[in-house]
Amino acid sequence: MKELRANNEQTEFWDGPHGDVWVGNQELLDPQLAPFAKAALEGAQLAPGMTVLDIGCGCGATTLLAAEAVSAEGNAVGVDLSGVMLARAVERAKAAGLTNATFLQADAQVHAFEPASIDAVISRFGVMFFDDPEAAFTNIATAMKPGARISFACWQTVDRNPWMMLPVLEALSLVQIEMPTDPHAPGPFALADSHRTSEILAKAGLSEIHTRAFEPDLSVAGGRDIARSAEFLMELGPMRRALMGADDDLRAAVAEAVAGAIAPFETGNGVIMPSAAWIVSAVKA
């Protein structure tokens, strides 16, 4: 039976070449996003024996952390649209000997989860890509047991995240980059409005909704040098799409511009830039 999907554009994006990009950059992304993963897991209040659902698990970093937290008596299930990223996640679980970590290629907005089967839901930037966030969180909530917690990280607005904004602004002088016109469109900043996010969760049947600002300094590309950091940033989001098919000269010019944008943030430990996310938690009544 074919898995039901609602987010067709996102499925094509993540279950296609962009998934390969994230697999190729997994060793850079995980250290960069580690503080956010830790904060999201802390908000879920995981304990041994729990069954945890990880939405948009990607290459599995947060699922593996959850599997360790709930111990061998518990289970952690990672869900993602990307087959190639899930394949990497399975490899990592095997390498770590975590037999209680499993992975499912599915669309969490519409997947028929077993009702009232989940003790906690987590996500590290995996919940901003739904076509219909209210429908998605309502569906996820059906899988949660009464009293189960959901805790996730999502980005604040782009102007609060210069590590994403400044490189794009510099690249705009060299290449046309298509930016979304709808601030709530599926993408990194879809849940940047914390009041709207709280309303979505409430409509999904969740309560005790709490949002806190989480604004750590971010180690771009996990502490690599400025050239590697610039290359990494060029692989993300709209800049990657804009550079598809670009010749070597244009790519080199964009790389120089991006490196110049982030140069003021270079330290002895790599490129360190401000970031801003929300850590959102709620409870199933």
Short mmCIF file of C-alpha atoms in Angstrom, two decimals:
data_model
loop_
_atom_site.label_atom_id
_atom_site.label_comp_id
_atom_site.label_asym_id
_atom_site.label_seq_id
_atom_site.Cartn_x
_atom_site.Cartn_y
_atom_site.Cartn_z
CA MET A 1 0.00 0.00 0.00
CA LYS A 2 1.45 3.37 -1.03
CA GLU A 3 2.11 5.77 1.83
CA LEU A 4 -0.36 8.65 1.85
CA ARG A 5 1.29 12.04 1.41
CA ALA A 6 0.00 15.61 1.54
CA ASN A 7 3.17 17.67 1.21
CA ASN A 8 4.00 16.79 -2.39
CA GLU A 9 6.36 19.69 -3.06
CA GLN A 10 8.24 19.05 0.18
CA THR A 11 8.37 15.32 -0.59
CA GLU A 12 9.96 15.99 -3.98
CA PHE A 13 12.42 18.41 -2.38
CA TRP A 14 13.55 16.24 0.55
CA ASP A 15 13.20 12.84 -1.11
CA GLY A 16 15.26 14.06 -4.04
CA PRO A 17 18.71 15.61 -4.52
CA HIS A 18 18.37 17.90 -1.49
CA GLY A 19 18.27 14.85 0.76
CA ASP A 20 21.64 13.84 -0.71
CA VAL A 21 22.99 17.29 0.17
CA TRP A 22 21.96 16.90 3.81
CA VAL A 23 23.50 13.43 3.96
CA GLY A 24 26.71 14.82 2.51
CA ASN A 25 26.76 17.60 5.10
CA GLN A 26 25.50 15.57 8.07
CA GLU A 27 28.84 15.72 9.88
CA LEU A 28 28.75 19.53 9.61
CA LEU A 29 25.07 19.97 10.44
CA ASP A 30 24.87 17.86 13.59
CA PRO A 31 27.46 19.85 15.59
CA GLN A 32 25.94 23.12 14.38
CA LEU A 33 22.45 22.10 15.49
CA ALA A 34 23.44 20.18 18.64
CA PRO A 35 22.40 22.92 21.12
CA PHE A 36 18.92 23.03 19.61
CA ALA A 37 18.58 19.24 19.69
CA LYS A 38 19.55 19.22 23.36
CA ALA A 39 17.03 21.94 24.20
CA ALA A 40 14.20 20.20 22.35
CA LEU A 41 14.89 16.88 24.08
CA GLU A 42 15.06 18.53 27.49
CA GLY A 43 11.62 20.03 26.87
CA ALA A 44 10.19 16.57 26.19
CA GLN A 45 11.22 15.30 29.64
CA LEU A 46 12.22 11.88 28.33
CA ALA A 47 12.55 8.95 30.73
CA PRO A 48 13.46 5.26 30.47
CA GLY A 49 10.73 3.09 28.98
CA MET A 50 9.07 5.83 26.91
CA THR A 51 8.09 5.56 23.25
CA VAL A 52 9.25 8.70 21.44
CA LEU A 53 8.27 10.00 18.00
CA ASP A 54 10.82 12.21 16.21
CA ILE A 55 9.25 14.32 13.45
CA GLY A 56 11.48 15.22 10.51
CA CYS A 57 14.34 13.19 11.94
CA GLY A 58 16.60 13.56 8.90
CA CYS A 59 19.82 11.60 9.34
CA GLY A 60 18.74 10.47 12.79
CA ALA A 61 20.78 12.53 15.26
CA THR A 62 17.85 13.38 17.53
CA THR A 63 16.30 9.93 17.23
CA LEU A 64 19.52 8.36 18.43
CA LEU A 65 19.73 10.78 21.36
CA ALA A 66 16.14 9.92 22.26
CA ALA A 67 16.84 6.19 22.01
CA GLU A 68 19.67 6.59 24.49
CA ALA A 69 17.50 8.67 26.82
CA VAL A 70 14.66 6.14 26.98
CA SER A 71 17.09 3.20 27.35
CA ALA A 72 16.61 -0.32 26.02
CA GLU A 73 13.16 -0.58 27.61
CA GLY A 74 11.91 2.32 25.47
CA ASN A 75 11.71 3.04 21.76
CA ALA A 76 12.47 5.99 19.50
CA VAL A 77 10.82 6.20 16.08
CA GLY A 78 12.16 8.68 13.54
CA VAL A 79 9.86 9.84 10.75
CA ASP A 80 10.97 11.69 7.64
CA LEU A 81 10.09 12.24 3.97
CA SER A 82 13.62 11.53 2.75
CA GLY A 83 14.56 7.95 1.97
CA VAL A 84 18.26 8.71 1.57
CA MET A 85 18.44 10.53 4.89
CA LEU A 86 16.65 7.68 6.63
CA ALA A 87 19.11 5.22 5.12
CA ARG A 88 21.92 7.16 6.79
CA ALA A 89 19.94 7.18 10.04
CA VAL A 90 19.61 3.39 9.94
CA GLU A 91 23.35 3.06 9.36
CA ARG A 92 24.09 5.28 12.34
CA ALA A 93 21.74 3.38 14.62
CA LYS A 94 23.39 0.09 13.69
CA ALA A 95 26.86 1.55 14.20
CA ALA A 96 25.81 2.78 17.65
CA GLY A 97 24.20 -0.53 18.57
CA LEU A 98 20.86 1.17 19.26
CA THR A 99 18.33 -1.54 18.48
CA ASN A 100 15.53 0.55 20.00
CA ALA A 101 15.81 3.22 17.28
CA THR A 102 13.66 2.60 14.20
CA PHE A 103 12.82 4.75 11.19
CA LEU A 104 9.77 5.29 9.01
CA GLN A 105 9.52 7.06 5.66
CA ALA A 106 6.19 8.82 5.96
CA ASP A 107 4.39 12.17 5.88
CA ALA A 108 3.58 12.99 9.49
CA GLN A 109 0.75 15.27 8.38
CA VAL A 110 -1.35 12.32 7.20
CA HIS A 111 0.33 9.10 8.33
CA ALA A 112 -2.00 6.76 10.23
CA PHE A 113 -0.10 6.57 13.52
CA GLU A 114 -1.44 4.19 16.12
CA PRO A 115 -3.74 6.27 18.32
CA ALA A 116 -2.57 7.08 21.86
CA SER A 117 0.67 5.12 21.44
CA ILE A 118 3.35 7.80 21.94
CA ASP A 119 4.71 9.09 25.27
CA ALA A 120 6.62 12.05 23.80
CA VAL A 121 7.15 13.84 20.48
CA ILE A 122 10.34 15.70 19.58
CA SER A 123 11.62 17.61 16.57
CA ARG A 124 14.76 19.53 15.69
CA PHE A 125 13.57 21.88 12.96
CA GLY A 126 11.40 19.23 11.32
CA VAL A 127 7.92 20.68 11.84
CA MET A 128 8.09 23.85 9.71
CA PHE A 129 7.46 22.18 6.36
CA PHE A 130 3.82 21.11 6.56
CA ASP A 131 1.34 22.30 3.92
CA ASP A 132 -1.30 22.45 6.65
CA PRO A 133 0.32 22.76 10.10
CA GLU A 134 -2.99 22.56 11.98
CA ALA A 135 -3.88 19.29 10.26
CA ALA A 136 -0.38 17.98 10.83
CA PHE A 137 -0.26 18.74 14.55
CA THR A 138 -3.80 17.40 14.95
CA ASN A 139 -2.70 14.15 13.34
CA ILE A 140 0.42 13.96 15.50
CA ALA A 141 -1.67 14.68 18.60
CA THR A 142 -3.86 11.64 17.86
CA ALA A 143 -0.77 9.47 18.30
CA MET A 144 0.02 10.97 21.72
CA LYS A 145 -1.15 9.43 24.94
CA PRO A 146 -3.02 11.65 27.41
CA GLY A 147 -0.34 13.61 29.27
CA ALA A 148 2.26 13.09 26.53
CA ARG A 149 4.52 16.05 25.77
CA ILE A 150 5.64 17.50 22.46
CA SER A 151 8.80 19.61 22.33
CA PHE A 152 10.36 21.07 19.21
CA ALA A 153 12.76 23.69 17.92
CA CYS A 154 11.76 26.07 15.14
CA TRP A 155 13.48 29.17 13.80
CA GLN A 156 12.57 32.72 14.70
CA THR A 157 12.44 35.27 11.85
CA VAL A 158 15.22 35.44 9.27
CA ASP A 159 16.43 38.86 10.49
CA ARG A 160 17.16 37.21 13.85
CA ASN A 161 19.34 34.62 12.08
CA PRO A 162 22.15 36.47 10.28
CA TRP A 163 23.94 33.20 9.54
CA MET A 164 21.14 32.54 7.02
CA MET A 165 20.31 36.14 6.05
CA LEU A 166 23.70 37.77 5.42
CA PRO A 167 25.04 35.20 2.90
CA VAL A 168 21.83 35.44 0.86
CA LEU A 169 21.94 39.24 0.84
CA GLU A 170 25.51 39.18 -0.47
CA ALA A 171 24.72 36.54 -3.10
CA LEU A 172 21.76 38.58 -4.41
CA SER A 173 24.19 40.95 -6.11
CA LEU A 174 25.42 38.05 -8.26
CA VAL A 175 22.55 35.62 -8.72
CA GLN A 176 18.76 35.78 -8.67
CA ILE A 177 17.41 34.00 -5.60
CA GLU A 178 13.72 33.21 -5.36
CA MET A 179 12.43 33.99 -1.89
CA PRO A 180 8.99 32.97 -0.58
CA THR A 181 6.43 35.79 -0.46
CA ASP A 182 4.15 34.08 2.09
CA PRO A 183 5.76 34.26 5.56
CA HIS A 184 3.81 31.17 6.60
CA ALA A 185 4.71 29.07 3.56
CA PRO A 186 6.37 25.70 4.30
CA GLY A 187 10.02 26.42 5.02
CA PRO A 188 12.48 27.34 7.76
CA PHE A 189 10.48 30.33 9.02
CA ALA A 190 6.93 29.00 8.74
CA LEU A 191 6.55 28.92 12.55
CA ALA A 192 8.52 32.08 13.31
CA ASP A 193 5.36 33.79 14.62
CA SER A 194 5.17 32.25 18.09
CA HIS A 195 1.62 33.48 18.72
CA ARG A 196 0.38 31.83 15.53
CA THR A 197 2.22 28.63 16.45
CA SER A 198 0.54 28.57 19.87
CA GLU A 199 -2.85 28.99 18.21
CA ILE A 200 -2.11 26.10 15.85
CA LEU A 201 -1.17 23.82 18.73
CA ALA A 202 -4.26 24.80 20.72
CA LYS A 203 -6.51 24.05 17.73
CA ALA A 204 -4.78 20.66 17.45
CA GLY A 205 -5.98 19.81 20.94
CA LEU A 206 -2.79 20.52 22.85
CA SER A 207 -2.57 22.51 26.08
CA GLU A 208 0.02 23.89 28.51
CA ILE A 209 1.68 25.50 25.50
CA HIS A 210 4.98 27.17 26.35
CA THR A 211 7.36 29.01 24.03
CA ARG A 212 10.77 30.27 25.04
CA ALA A 213 13.42 32.09 23.05
CA PHE A 214 16.60 30.10 22.56
CA GLU A 215 19.39 32.20 21.08
CA PRO A 216 22.79 30.50 21.27
CA ASP A 217 25.82 31.51 19.25
CA LEU A 218 25.88 29.11 16.32
CA SER A 219 28.97 27.33 15.05
CA VAL A 220 28.51 27.52 11.28
CA ALA A 221 29.32 24.18 9.63
CA GLY A 222 30.33 22.81 13.01
CA GLY A 223 33.47 24.93 13.40
CA ARG A 224 35.06 24.59 9.94
CA ASP A 225 37.19 27.34 8.39
CA ILE A 226 35.65 30.28 6.56
CA ALA A 227 35.99 28.79 3.07
CA ARG A 228 34.34 25.52 4.05
CA SER A 229 31.66 27.41 5.96
CA ALA A 230 30.88 29.49 2.86
CA GLU A 231 30.61 26.36 0.72
CA PHE A 232 28.30 24.83 3.29
CA LEU A 233 25.98 27.85 3.37
CA MET A 234 25.74 27.79 -0.42
CA GLU A 235 24.26 24.31 -0.19
CA LEU A 236 21.28 25.41 1.89
CA GLY A 237 17.76 26.45 0.92
CA PRO A 238 17.12 29.04 -1.81
CA MET A 239 20.81 29.65 -2.52
CA ARG A 240 21.32 26.04 -3.51
CA ARG A 241 18.35 26.17 -5.86
CA ALA A 242 19.61 29.43 -7.39
CA LEU A 243 23.05 27.95 -8.06
CA MET A 244 21.88 24.72 -9.67
CA GLY A 245 23.51 24.67 -13.10
CA ALA A 246 25.77 27.62 -12.33
CA ASP A 247 29.23 27.56 -13.91
CA ASP A 248 32.45 27.44 -11.93
CA ASP A 249 33.14 31.17 -12.29
CA LEU A 250 29.74 32.15 -10.87
CA ARG A 251 30.02 29.67 -8.01
CA ALA A 252 33.49 30.99 -7.19
CA ALA A 253 32.20 34.58 -7.18
CA VAL A 254 29.29 33.67 -4.90
CA ALA A 255 31.62 31.75 -2.59
CA GLU A 256 33.86 34.82 -2.30
CA ALA A 257 30.84 37.03 -1.55
CA VAL A 258 29.48 34.66 1.08
CA ALA A 259 32.90 34.32 2.70
CA GLY A 260 33.10 38.12 2.87
CA ALA A 261 29.67 38.30 4.54
CA ILE A 262 30.65 35.92 7.32
CA ALA A 263 34.28 37.02 7.69
CA PRO A 264 33.55 39.40 10.60
CA PHE A 265 32.36 36.39 12.59
CA GLU A 266 35.47 34.24 12.10
CA THR A 267 37.14 33.12 15.33
CA GLY A 268 39.83 30.69 16.32
CA ASN A 269 37.07 28.09 16.64
CA GLY A 270 35.49 28.67 13.25
CA VAL A 271 32.69 31.00 12.18
CA ILE A 272 30.47 31.83 15.17
CA MET A 273 27.27 33.76 14.44
CA PRO A 274 24.12 34.75 16.34
CA SER A 275 21.03 32.58 15.95
CA ALA A 276 17.48 32.65 17.25
CA ALA A 277 15.00 29.81 17.64
CA TRP A 278 11.90 29.00 19.65
CA ILE A 279 11.70 25.95 21.87
CA VAL A 280 8.02 25.08 21.98
CA SER A 281 6.39 22.52 24.26
CA ALA A 282 2.83 21.41 24.86
CA VAL A 283 0.87 18.57 26.46
CA LYS A 284 -1.89 16.29 25.16
CA ALA A 285 -4.91 16.72 27.40
#
